[in-house]
């Protein structure tokens, strides 16, 4: 698990995160569920609330019986979509789309996991002894920018972000990045903001685990080009408390400072 620890260390040094980075693992059988290293949910709990709890350092695992949100159960693959969802009627009843045609369009374009699972485990990434399937980072817009810069450093331009402000944590941050083996951003949805009580300034980033590793490396490698002098000083102090090598952090060397100095001349 050195790759995971290394990536997590680089991310936490590069960014000031107020919440723990979260890992999600799909559990395909009852045996796998029972062996999964997390406390089992005893009452119904929404998936997004499980993610919120994990950002505070506590892990949970749940099955269909203990999942408290129908949107998440179909997005994660705990159950198949019902006819009222597939028709668009359920979404149309939310009052978020002007007519049934638009609601059906949104339904047809939402990403649901194609697999069938028995359960799901959600806990802080640092608590995993095996690779998770998805990584979720809840943070602010500035750190969201830096994470996207890190992804772009390693993988190039992401041309197909998908977000609708609905089914944010389960589809936008979990199913979509998992199915696409990629990254996605989410402004959250009204449902999770109500159920989980996120701060109004918070947003989320979801990544497949494989892309998380390269993204964390990219965030670390873009410190010099992206951050100003005060941030670099702070990051260097954090770096001194680790065994990581300085990736090349220099004062007055952010790209926009260099461009500004060049223009002044």
PDB file of C-alpha atoms in Angstrom:
ATOM      1  CA  UNK A   1       0.000   0.000   0.000  1.00  0.00           C
ATOM      2  CA  UNK A   2       3.022   2.268  -0.395  1.00  0.00           C
ATOM      3  CA  UNK A   3       1.553   3.832  -3.543  1.00  0.00           C
ATOM      4  CA  UNK A   4      -1.587   4.853  -1.662  1.00  0.00           C
ATOM      5  CA  UNK A   5       0.302   6.265   1.322  1.00  0.00           C
ATOM      6  CA  UNK A   6       2.698   8.107  -0.945  1.00  0.00           C
ATOM      7  CA  UNK A   7      -0.138   9.615  -2.971  1.00  0.00           C
ATOM      8  CA  UNK A   8      -2.068  10.606   0.141  1.00  0.00           C
ATOM      9  CA  UNK A   9       1.032  12.193   1.686  1.00  0.00           C
ATOM     10  CA  UNK A  10       1.675  14.208  -1.472  1.00  0.00           C
ATOM     11  CA  UNK A  11      -1.926  15.382  -1.639  1.00  0.00           C
ATOM     12  CA  UNK A  12      -2.044  16.426   2.019  1.00  0.00           C
ATOM     13  CA  UNK A  13       1.255  18.276   1.724  1.00  0.00           C
ATOM     14  CA  UNK A  14       0.138  20.075  -1.422  1.00  0.00           C
ATOM     15  CA  UNK A  15      -3.334  21.039  -0.172  1.00  0.00           C
ATOM     16  CA  UNK A  16      -4.886  22.091   3.121  1.00  0.00           C
ATOM     17  CA  UNK A  17      -7.807  19.672   3.346  1.00  0.00           C
ATOM     18  CA  UNK A  18     -10.316  20.122   6.160  1.00  0.00           C
ATOM     19  CA  UNK A  19     -11.751  16.646   5.668  1.00  0.00           C
ATOM     20  CA  UNK A  20     -10.210  13.217   5.289  1.00  0.00           C
ATOM     21  CA  UNK A  21      -9.969  11.790   1.790  1.00  0.00           C
ATOM     22  CA  UNK A  22     -12.506   8.967   1.406  1.00  0.00           C
ATOM     23  CA  UNK A  23     -12.208   5.577  -0.257  1.00  0.00           C
ATOM     24  CA  UNK A  24     -15.123   3.511  -1.572  1.00  0.00           C
ATOM     25  CA  UNK A  25     -15.016  -0.223  -2.211  1.00  0.00           C
ATOM     26  CA  UNK A  26     -17.729  -2.283  -3.866  1.00  0.00           C
ATOM     27  CA  UNK A  27     -18.484  -5.613  -2.174  1.00  0.00           C
ATOM     28  CA  UNK A  28     -19.835  -8.263  -4.536  1.00  0.00           C
ATOM     29  CA  UNK A  29     -20.718 -11.158  -2.228  1.00  0.00           C
ATOM     30  CA  UNK A  30     -22.015 -11.684   1.294  1.00  0.00           C
ATOM     31  CA  UNK A  31     -18.688 -13.291   2.212  1.00  0.00           C
ATOM     32  CA  UNK A  32     -16.786 -10.276   0.935  1.00  0.00           C
ATOM     33  CA  UNK A  33     -19.145  -8.004   2.852  1.00  0.00           C
ATOM     34  CA  UNK A  34     -18.713  -9.882   6.128  1.00  0.00           C
ATOM     35  CA  UNK A  35     -14.926  -9.827   5.759  1.00  0.00           C
ATOM     36  CA  UNK A  36     -14.771  -6.114   4.889  1.00  0.00           C
ATOM     37  CA  UNK A  37     -13.017  -4.151   7.628  1.00  0.00           C
ATOM     38  CA  UNK A  38     -15.654  -1.624   8.674  1.00  0.00           C
ATOM     39  CA  UNK A  39     -18.548  -1.404  11.099  1.00  0.00           C
ATOM     40  CA  UNK A  40     -21.831  -2.601   9.607  1.00  0.00           C
ATOM     41  CA  UNK A  41     -24.669  -0.088   9.438  1.00  0.00           C
ATOM     42  CA  UNK A  42     -27.519  -1.221  11.684  1.00  0.00           C
ATOM     43  CA  UNK A  43     -30.161   1.217  10.497  1.00  0.00           C
ATOM     44  CA  UNK A  44     -30.914   2.757   7.119  1.00  0.00           C
ATOM     45  CA  UNK A  45     -28.380   5.413   6.174  1.00  0.00           C
ATOM     46  CA  UNK A  46     -27.960   7.371   2.928  1.00  0.00           C
ATOM     47  CA  UNK A  47     -24.740   6.674   1.030  1.00  0.00           C
ATOM     48  CA  UNK A  48     -23.794  10.353   1.000  1.00  0.00           C
ATOM     49  CA  UNK A  49     -24.070  10.433   4.796  1.00  0.00           C
ATOM     50  CA  UNK A  50     -21.701   7.448   4.938  1.00  0.00           C
ATOM     51  CA  UNK A  51     -19.264   9.523   2.890  1.00  0.00           C
ATOM     52  CA  UNK A  52     -19.721  12.491   5.244  1.00  0.00           C
ATOM     53  CA  UNK A  53     -19.022  10.245   8.245  1.00  0.00           C
ATOM     54  CA  UNK A  54     -15.894   8.908   6.537  1.00  0.00           C
ATOM     55  CA  UNK A  55     -14.585  12.457   6.048  1.00  0.00           C
ATOM     56  CA  UNK A  56     -14.588  12.655   9.858  1.00  0.00           C
ATOM     57  CA  UNK A  57     -12.557   9.458  10.192  1.00  0.00           C
ATOM     58  CA  UNK A  58     -15.152   6.703  10.627  1.00  0.00           C
ATOM     59  CA  UNK A  59     -15.910   3.811   8.280  1.00  0.00           C
ATOM     60  CA  UNK A  60     -19.173   2.001   7.563  1.00  0.00           C
ATOM     61  CA  UNK A  61     -20.435  -0.739   5.268  1.00  0.00           C
ATOM     62  CA  UNK A  62     -24.019  -1.158   4.117  1.00  0.00           C
ATOM     63  CA  UNK A  63     -26.229  -3.436   2.037  1.00  0.00           C
ATOM     64  CA  UNK A  64     -29.433  -2.727   0.157  1.00  0.00           C
ATOM     65  CA  UNK A  65     -31.378  -3.302   3.373  1.00  0.00           C
ATOM     66  CA  UNK A  66     -29.460  -0.604   5.238  1.00  0.00           C
ATOM     67  CA  UNK A  67     -29.160   1.891   2.376  1.00  0.00           C
ATOM     68  CA  UNK A  68     -31.376   4.882   3.008  1.00  0.00           C
ATOM     69  CA  UNK A  69     -31.550   6.446  -0.457  1.00  0.00           C
ATOM     70  CA  UNK A  70     -33.071   4.931  -3.592  1.00  0.00           C
ATOM     71  CA  UNK A  71     -30.957   7.136  -5.820  1.00  0.00           C
ATOM     72  CA  UNK A  72     -27.770   5.692  -4.369  1.00  0.00           C
ATOM     73  CA  UNK A  73     -28.929   2.075  -4.425  1.00  0.00           C
ATOM     74  CA  UNK A  74     -29.466   2.178  -8.195  1.00  0.00           C
ATOM     75  CA  UNK A  75     -26.370   4.331  -8.874  1.00  0.00           C
ATOM     76  CA  UNK A  76     -24.064   1.988  -6.960  1.00  0.00           C
ATOM     77  CA  UNK A  77     -25.561  -1.231  -8.322  1.00  0.00           C
ATOM     78  CA  UNK A  78     -27.319  -2.434  -5.174  1.00  0.00           C
ATOM     79  CA  UNK A  79     -30.587  -2.736  -7.106  1.00  0.00           C
ATOM     80  CA  UNK A  80     -31.860  -2.260 -10.625  1.00  0.00           C
ATOM     81  CA  UNK A  81     -33.691   0.957 -11.592  1.00  0.00           C
ATOM     82  CA  UNK A  82     -37.464   0.837 -11.275  1.00  0.00           C
ATOM     83  CA  UNK A  83     -39.820   1.659 -14.186  1.00  0.00           C
ATOM     84  CA  UNK A  84     -40.902   4.978 -12.658  1.00  0.00           C
ATOM     85  CA  UNK A  85     -37.265   6.082 -12.678  1.00  0.00           C
ATOM     86  CA  UNK A  86     -36.525   4.866 -16.195  1.00  0.00           C
ATOM     87  CA  UNK A  87     -39.602   6.642 -17.571  1.00  0.00           C
ATOM     88  CA  UNK A  88     -38.468   9.975 -16.138  1.00  0.00           C
ATOM     89  CA  UNK A  89     -41.617  10.257 -14.012  1.00  0.00           C
ATOM     90  CA  UNK A  90     -39.748  10.098 -10.703  1.00  0.00           C
ATOM     91  CA  UNK A  91     -37.329  12.847 -11.722  1.00  0.00           C
ATOM     92  CA  UNK A  92     -40.134  14.953 -13.184  1.00  0.00           C
ATOM     93  CA  UNK A  93     -41.891  14.867  -9.806  1.00  0.00           C
ATOM     94  CA  UNK A  94     -38.878  16.576  -8.180  1.00  0.00           C
ATOM     95  CA  UNK A  95     -39.688  19.925  -9.767  1.00  0.00           C
ATOM     96  CA  UNK A  96     -36.169  20.232 -11.187  1.00  0.00           C
ATOM     97  CA  UNK A  97     -37.005  19.810 -14.889  1.00  0.00           C
ATOM     98  CA  UNK A  98     -39.491  21.782 -16.964  1.00  0.00           C
ATOM     99  CA  UNK A  99     -41.250  18.751 -18.437  1.00  0.00           C
ATOM    100  CA  UNK A 100     -41.156  14.972 -18.673  1.00  0.00           C
ATOM    101  CA  UNK A 101     -39.085  15.071 -21.850  1.00  0.00           C
ATOM    102  CA  UNK A 102     -36.257  16.909 -20.096  1.00  0.00           C
ATOM    103  CA  UNK A 103     -36.555  14.648 -17.050  1.00  0.00           C
ATOM    104  CA  UNK A 104     -36.247  11.588 -19.308  1.00  0.00           C
ATOM    105  CA  UNK A 105     -33.212  13.136 -20.988  1.00  0.00           C
ATOM    106  CA  UNK A 106     -31.532  13.554 -17.593  1.00  0.00           C
ATOM    107  CA  UNK A 107     -32.385   9.966 -16.650  1.00  0.00           C
ATOM    108  CA  UNK A 108     -30.982   8.658 -19.925  1.00  0.00           C
ATOM    109  CA  UNK A 109     -27.704  10.478 -19.324  1.00  0.00           C
ATOM    110  CA  UNK A 110     -27.121   9.740 -15.658  1.00  0.00           C
ATOM    111  CA  UNK A 111     -24.373   7.212 -14.960  1.00  0.00           C
ATOM    112  CA  UNK A 112     -25.283   4.105 -12.979  1.00  0.00           C
ATOM    113  CA  UNK A 113     -22.823   1.326 -12.169  1.00  0.00           C
ATOM    114  CA  UNK A 114     -23.323  -1.579 -14.550  1.00  0.00           C
ATOM    115  CA  UNK A 115     -22.474  -4.221 -11.966  1.00  0.00           C
ATOM    116  CA  UNK A 116     -24.595  -5.808  -9.236  1.00  0.00           C
ATOM    117  CA  UNK A 117     -23.139  -5.649  -5.731  1.00  0.00           C
ATOM    118  CA  UNK A 118     -24.067  -7.022  -2.329  1.00  0.00           C
ATOM    119  CA  UNK A 119     -22.792  -4.048  -0.358  1.00  0.00           C
ATOM    120  CA  UNK A 120     -20.498  -1.044  -0.229  1.00  0.00           C
ATOM    121  CA  UNK A 121     -17.771   0.013   2.204  1.00  0.00           C
ATOM    122  CA  UNK A 122     -16.913   3.669   2.771  1.00  0.00           C
ATOM    123  CA  UNK A 123     -14.090   4.797   5.045  1.00  0.00           C
ATOM    124  CA  UNK A 124     -11.107   7.150   5.177  1.00  0.00           C
ATOM    125  CA  UNK A 125      -8.626   6.293   2.451  1.00  0.00           C
ATOM    126  CA  UNK A 126      -5.852   6.070   5.026  1.00  0.00           C
ATOM    127  CA  UNK A 127      -7.716   3.176   6.717  1.00  0.00           C
ATOM    128  CA  UNK A 128      -7.683   0.920   3.638  1.00  0.00           C
ATOM    129  CA  UNK A 129      -5.419  -2.121   3.573  1.00  0.00           C
ATOM    130  CA  UNK A 130      -6.457  -2.874  -0.006  1.00  0.00           C
ATOM    131  CA  UNK A 131      -7.085  -0.698  -3.029  1.00  0.00           C
ATOM    132  CA  UNK A 132     -10.491   0.999  -3.053  1.00  0.00           C
ATOM    133  CA  UNK A 133     -12.467   1.407  -6.263  1.00  0.00           C
ATOM    134  CA  UNK A 134     -13.200   5.132  -5.981  1.00  0.00           C
ATOM    135  CA  UNK A 135     -11.709   8.069  -4.088  1.00  0.00           C
ATOM    136  CA  UNK A 136     -13.835  11.056  -3.041  1.00  0.00           C
ATOM    137  CA  UNK A 137     -12.413  14.388  -1.900  1.00  0.00           C
ATOM    138  CA  UNK A 138     -14.746  16.952  -0.341  1.00  0.00           C
ATOM    139  CA  UNK A 139     -13.155  20.376  -0.360  1.00  0.00           C
ATOM    140  CA  UNK A 140     -13.471  23.970  -1.564  1.00  0.00           C
ATOM    141  CA  UNK A 141     -13.248  25.429  -5.061  1.00  0.00           C
ATOM    142  CA  UNK A 142      -9.567  26.372  -4.782  1.00  0.00           C
ATOM    143  CA  UNK A 143      -8.490  22.852  -3.902  1.00  0.00           C
ATOM    144  CA  UNK A 144     -10.866  21.558  -6.555  1.00  0.00           C
ATOM    145  CA  UNK A 145      -8.968  23.651  -9.089  1.00  0.00           C
ATOM    146  CA  UNK A 146      -5.656  22.253  -7.882  1.00  0.00           C
ATOM    147  CA  UNK A 147      -6.927  18.672  -8.117  1.00  0.00           C
ATOM    148  CA  UNK A 148      -8.078  19.263 -11.692  1.00  0.00           C
ATOM    149  CA  UNK A 149      -4.658  20.768 -12.453  1.00  0.00           C
ATOM    150  CA  UNK A 150      -3.060  17.644 -10.999  1.00  0.00           C
ATOM    151  CA  UNK A 151      -5.227  15.382 -13.135  1.00  0.00           C
ATOM    152  CA  UNK A 152      -4.433  17.414 -16.240  1.00  0.00           C
ATOM    153  CA  UNK A 153      -0.690  17.286 -15.466  1.00  0.00           C
ATOM    154  CA  UNK A 154      -0.775  13.485 -15.580  1.00  0.00           C
ATOM    155  CA  UNK A 155      -3.558  12.689 -18.043  1.00  0.00           C
ATOM    156  CA  UNK A 156      -4.291  15.761 -20.171  1.00  0.00           C
ATOM    157  CA  UNK A 157      -7.577  17.598 -20.641  1.00  0.00           C
ATOM    158  CA  UNK A 158     -10.738  16.046 -19.234  1.00  0.00           C
ATOM    159  CA  UNK A 159     -13.287  16.921 -21.902  1.00  0.00           C
ATOM    160  CA  UNK A 160     -16.409  15.259 -20.506  1.00  0.00           C
ATOM    161  CA  UNK A 161     -17.154  16.316 -16.955  1.00  0.00           C
ATOM    162  CA  UNK A 162     -20.728  15.343 -16.138  1.00  0.00           C
ATOM    163  CA  UNK A 163     -22.852  17.143 -13.554  1.00  0.00           C
ATOM    164  CA  UNK A 164     -26.501  18.057 -13.142  1.00  0.00           C
ATOM    165  CA  UNK A 165     -26.748  18.994  -9.473  1.00  0.00           C
ATOM    166  CA  UNK A 166     -28.590  15.738  -8.781  1.00  0.00           C
ATOM    167  CA  UNK A 167     -27.390  12.387  -7.406  1.00  0.00           C
ATOM    168  CA  UNK A 168     -24.136  14.138  -6.675  1.00  0.00           C
ATOM    169  CA  UNK A 169     -22.212  11.806  -4.377  1.00  0.00           C
ATOM    170  CA  UNK A 170     -23.569   8.491  -5.660  1.00  0.00           C
ATOM    171  CA  UNK A 171     -23.526   9.135  -9.412  1.00  0.00           C
ATOM    172  CA  UNK A 172     -21.388  12.208 -10.117  1.00  0.00           C
ATOM    173  CA  UNK A 173     -18.653  11.314  -7.593  1.00  0.00           C
ATOM    174  CA  UNK A 174     -18.835   7.513  -7.582  1.00  0.00           C
ATOM    175  CA  UNK A 175     -20.569   5.781 -10.494  1.00  0.00           C
ATOM    176  CA  UNK A 176     -19.350   8.134 -13.225  1.00  0.00           C
ATOM    177  CA  UNK A 177     -15.635   8.212 -12.319  1.00  0.00           C
ATOM    178  CA  UNK A 178     -15.723   4.460 -11.691  1.00  0.00           C
ATOM    179  CA  UNK A 179     -17.385   3.570 -14.992  1.00  0.00           C
ATOM    180  CA  UNK A 180     -15.216   6.028 -16.955  1.00  0.00           C
ATOM    181  CA  UNK A 181     -11.999   5.286 -15.012  1.00  0.00           C
ATOM    182  CA  UNK A 182     -11.571   9.025 -14.726  1.00  0.00           C
ATOM    183  CA  UNK A 183     -12.255  12.137 -12.649  1.00  0.00           C
ATOM    184  CA  UNK A 184     -15.438  14.119 -12.107  1.00  0.00           C
ATOM    185  CA  UNK A 185     -16.434  17.176 -10.114  1.00  0.00           C
ATOM    186  CA  UNK A 186     -19.704  17.862  -8.340  1.00  0.00           C
ATOM    187  CA  UNK A 187     -21.313  20.936  -6.827  1.00  0.00           C
ATOM    188  CA  UNK A 188     -23.372  18.506  -4.718  1.00  0.00           C
ATOM    189  CA  UNK A 189     -27.146  18.233  -4.960  1.00  0.00           C
ATOM    190  CA  UNK A 190     -29.940  19.602  -2.809  1.00  0.00           C
ATOM    191  CA  UNK A 191     -30.573  16.123  -1.406  1.00  0.00           C
ATOM    192  CA  UNK A 192     -27.090  15.530  -0.056  1.00  0.00           C
ATOM    193  CA  UNK A 193     -26.786  19.100   1.202  1.00  0.00           C
ATOM    194  CA  UNK A 194     -29.952  18.451   3.231  1.00  0.00           C
ATOM    195  CA  UNK A 195     -29.105  14.912   4.372  1.00  0.00           C
ATOM    196  CA  UNK A 196     -25.373  15.299   5.025  1.00  0.00           C
ATOM    197  CA  UNK A 197     -25.246  18.995   5.886  1.00  0.00           C
ATOM    198  CA  UNK A 198     -22.268  19.995   3.764  1.00  0.00           C
ATOM    199  CA  UNK A 199     -20.968  23.548   4.047  1.00  0.00           C
ATOM    200  CA  UNK A 200     -22.325  25.882   1.366  1.00  0.00           C
ATOM    201  CA  UNK A 201     -18.778  26.498   0.098  1.00  0.00           C
ATOM    202  CA  UNK A 202     -17.952  22.802  -0.288  1.00  0.00           C
ATOM    203  CA  UNK A 203     -17.847  20.747  -3.466  1.00  0.00           C
ATOM    204  CA  UNK A 204     -16.570  17.269  -4.247  1.00  0.00           C
ATOM    205  CA  UNK A 205     -14.213  15.490  -6.600  1.00  0.00           C
ATOM    206  CA  UNK A 206     -14.556  11.805  -7.432  1.00  0.00           C
ATOM    207  CA  UNK A 207     -11.817   9.726  -9.050  1.00  0.00           C
ATOM    208  CA  UNK A 208     -11.247   6.116  -9.924  1.00  0.00           C
ATOM    209  CA  UNK A 209      -8.490   4.832  -7.663  1.00  0.00           C
ATOM    210  CA  UNK A 210      -6.053   4.372 -10.544  1.00  0.00           C
ATOM    211  CA  UNK A 211      -6.478   7.998 -11.584  1.00  0.00           C
ATOM    212  CA  UNK A 212      -6.207   9.205  -7.990  1.00  0.00           C
ATOM    213  CA  UNK A 213      -2.589   8.051  -7.815  1.00  0.00           C
ATOM    214  CA  UNK A 214      -1.530  10.021 -10.884  1.00  0.00           C
ATOM    215  CA  UNK A 215      -3.642  13.004  -9.891  1.00  0.00           C
ATOM    216  CA  UNK A 216      -2.021  13.249  -6.454  1.00  0.00           C
ATOM    217  CA  UNK A 217       1.376  13.110  -8.140  1.00  0.00           C
ATOM    218  CA  UNK A 218       0.257  15.839 -10.521  1.00  0.00           C
ATOM    219  CA  UNK A 219      -0.920  18.107  -7.702  1.00  0.00           C
ATOM    220  CA  UNK A 220       2.473  17.660  -6.025  1.00  0.00           C
ATOM    221  CA  UNK A 221       4.409  18.349  -9.229  1.00  0.00           C
ATOM    222  CA  UNK A 222       2.441  21.521 -10.027  1.00  0.00           C
ATOM    223  CA  UNK A 223       3.057  23.254  -6.693  1.00  0.00           C
ATOM    224  CA  UNK A 224       5.797  25.414  -8.157  1.00  0.00           C
ATOM    225  CA  UNK A 225       3.833  26.500 -11.197  1.00  0.00           C
ATOM    226  CA  UNK A 226       0.502  27.049  -9.436  1.00  0.00           C
ATOM    227  CA  UNK A 227       1.133  28.367  -5.932  1.00  0.00           C
ATOM    228  CA  UNK A 228       2.138  31.817  -4.718  1.00  0.00           C
ATOM    229  CA  UNK A 229       5.018  32.531  -2.368  1.00  0.00           C
ATOM    230  CA  UNK A 230       3.073  32.394   0.910  1.00  0.00           C
ATOM    231  CA  UNK A 231       1.537  29.043   0.019  1.00  0.00           C
ATOM    232  CA  UNK A 232       4.943  27.696  -1.011  1.00  0.00           C
ATOM    233  CA  UNK A 233       6.431  28.695   2.336  1.00  0.00           C
ATOM    234  CA  UNK A 234       3.619  26.866   4.132  1.00  0.00           C
ATOM    235  CA  UNK A 235       3.992  23.779   1.931  1.00  0.00           C
ATOM    236  CA  UNK A 236       7.765  23.669   2.454  1.00  0.00           C
ATOM    237  CA  UNK A 237       7.240  23.592   6.227  1.00  0.00           C
ATOM    238  CA  UNK A 238       4.888  20.633   5.861  1.00  0.00           C
ATOM    239  CA  UNK A 239       7.342  18.955   3.498  1.00  0.00           C
ATOM    240  CA  UNK A 240      10.127  19.157   6.093  1.00  0.00           C
ATOM    241  CA  UNK A 241       8.117  16.867   8.383  1.00  0.00           C
ATOM    242  CA  UNK A 242       8.065  14.055   5.799  1.00  0.00           C
ATOM    243  CA  UNK A 243      10.509  11.858   3.920  1.00  0.00           C
ATOM    244  CA  UNK A 244       9.369  13.233   0.563  1.00  0.00           C
ATOM    245  CA  UNK A 245      11.797  15.085  -1.663  1.00  0.00           C
ATOM    246  CA  UNK A 246      11.156  18.687  -2.627  1.00  0.00           C
ATOM    247  CA  UNK A 247       9.613  18.555  -6.131  1.00  0.00           C
ATOM    248  CA  UNK A 248      11.250  21.860  -7.060  1.00  0.00           C
ATOM    249  CA  UNK A 249       9.568  24.738  -5.247  1.00  0.00           C
ATOM    250  CA  UNK A 250      11.010  28.194  -5.891  1.00  0.00           C
ATOM    251  CA  UNK A 251       9.990  31.665  -4.797  1.00  0.00           C
ATOM    252  CA  UNK A 252       8.553  33.985  -7.471  1.00  0.00           C
ATOM    253  CA  UNK A 253       8.422  31.093  -9.930  1.00  0.00           C
ATOM    254  CA  UNK A 254       4.671  30.512 -10.344  1.00  0.00           C
ATOM    255  CA  UNK A 255       3.833  30.803 -14.033  1.00  0.00           C
ATOM    256  CA  UNK A 256       1.625  33.871 -13.551  1.00  0.00           C
ATOM    257  CA  UNK A 257       4.345  35.688 -11.577  1.00  0.00           C
ATOM    258  CA  UNK A 258       6.879  34.950 -14.301  1.00  0.00           C
ATOM    259  CA  UNK A 259       4.450  36.143 -16.981  1.00  0.00           C
ATOM    260  CA  UNK A 260       3.692  39.303 -15.010  1.00  0.00           C
ATOM    261  CA  UNK A 261       7.382  40.072 -14.547  1.00  0.00           C
ATOM    262  CA  UNK A 262       8.014  39.492 -18.237  1.00  0.00           C
ATOM    263  CA  UNK A 263       5.164  41.810 -19.220  1.00  0.00           C
ATOM    264  CA  UNK A 264       6.467  44.511 -16.856  1.00  0.00           C
ATOM    265  CA  UNK A 265       9.780  44.411 -18.659  1.00  0.00           C
TER     266      UNK A 265
END
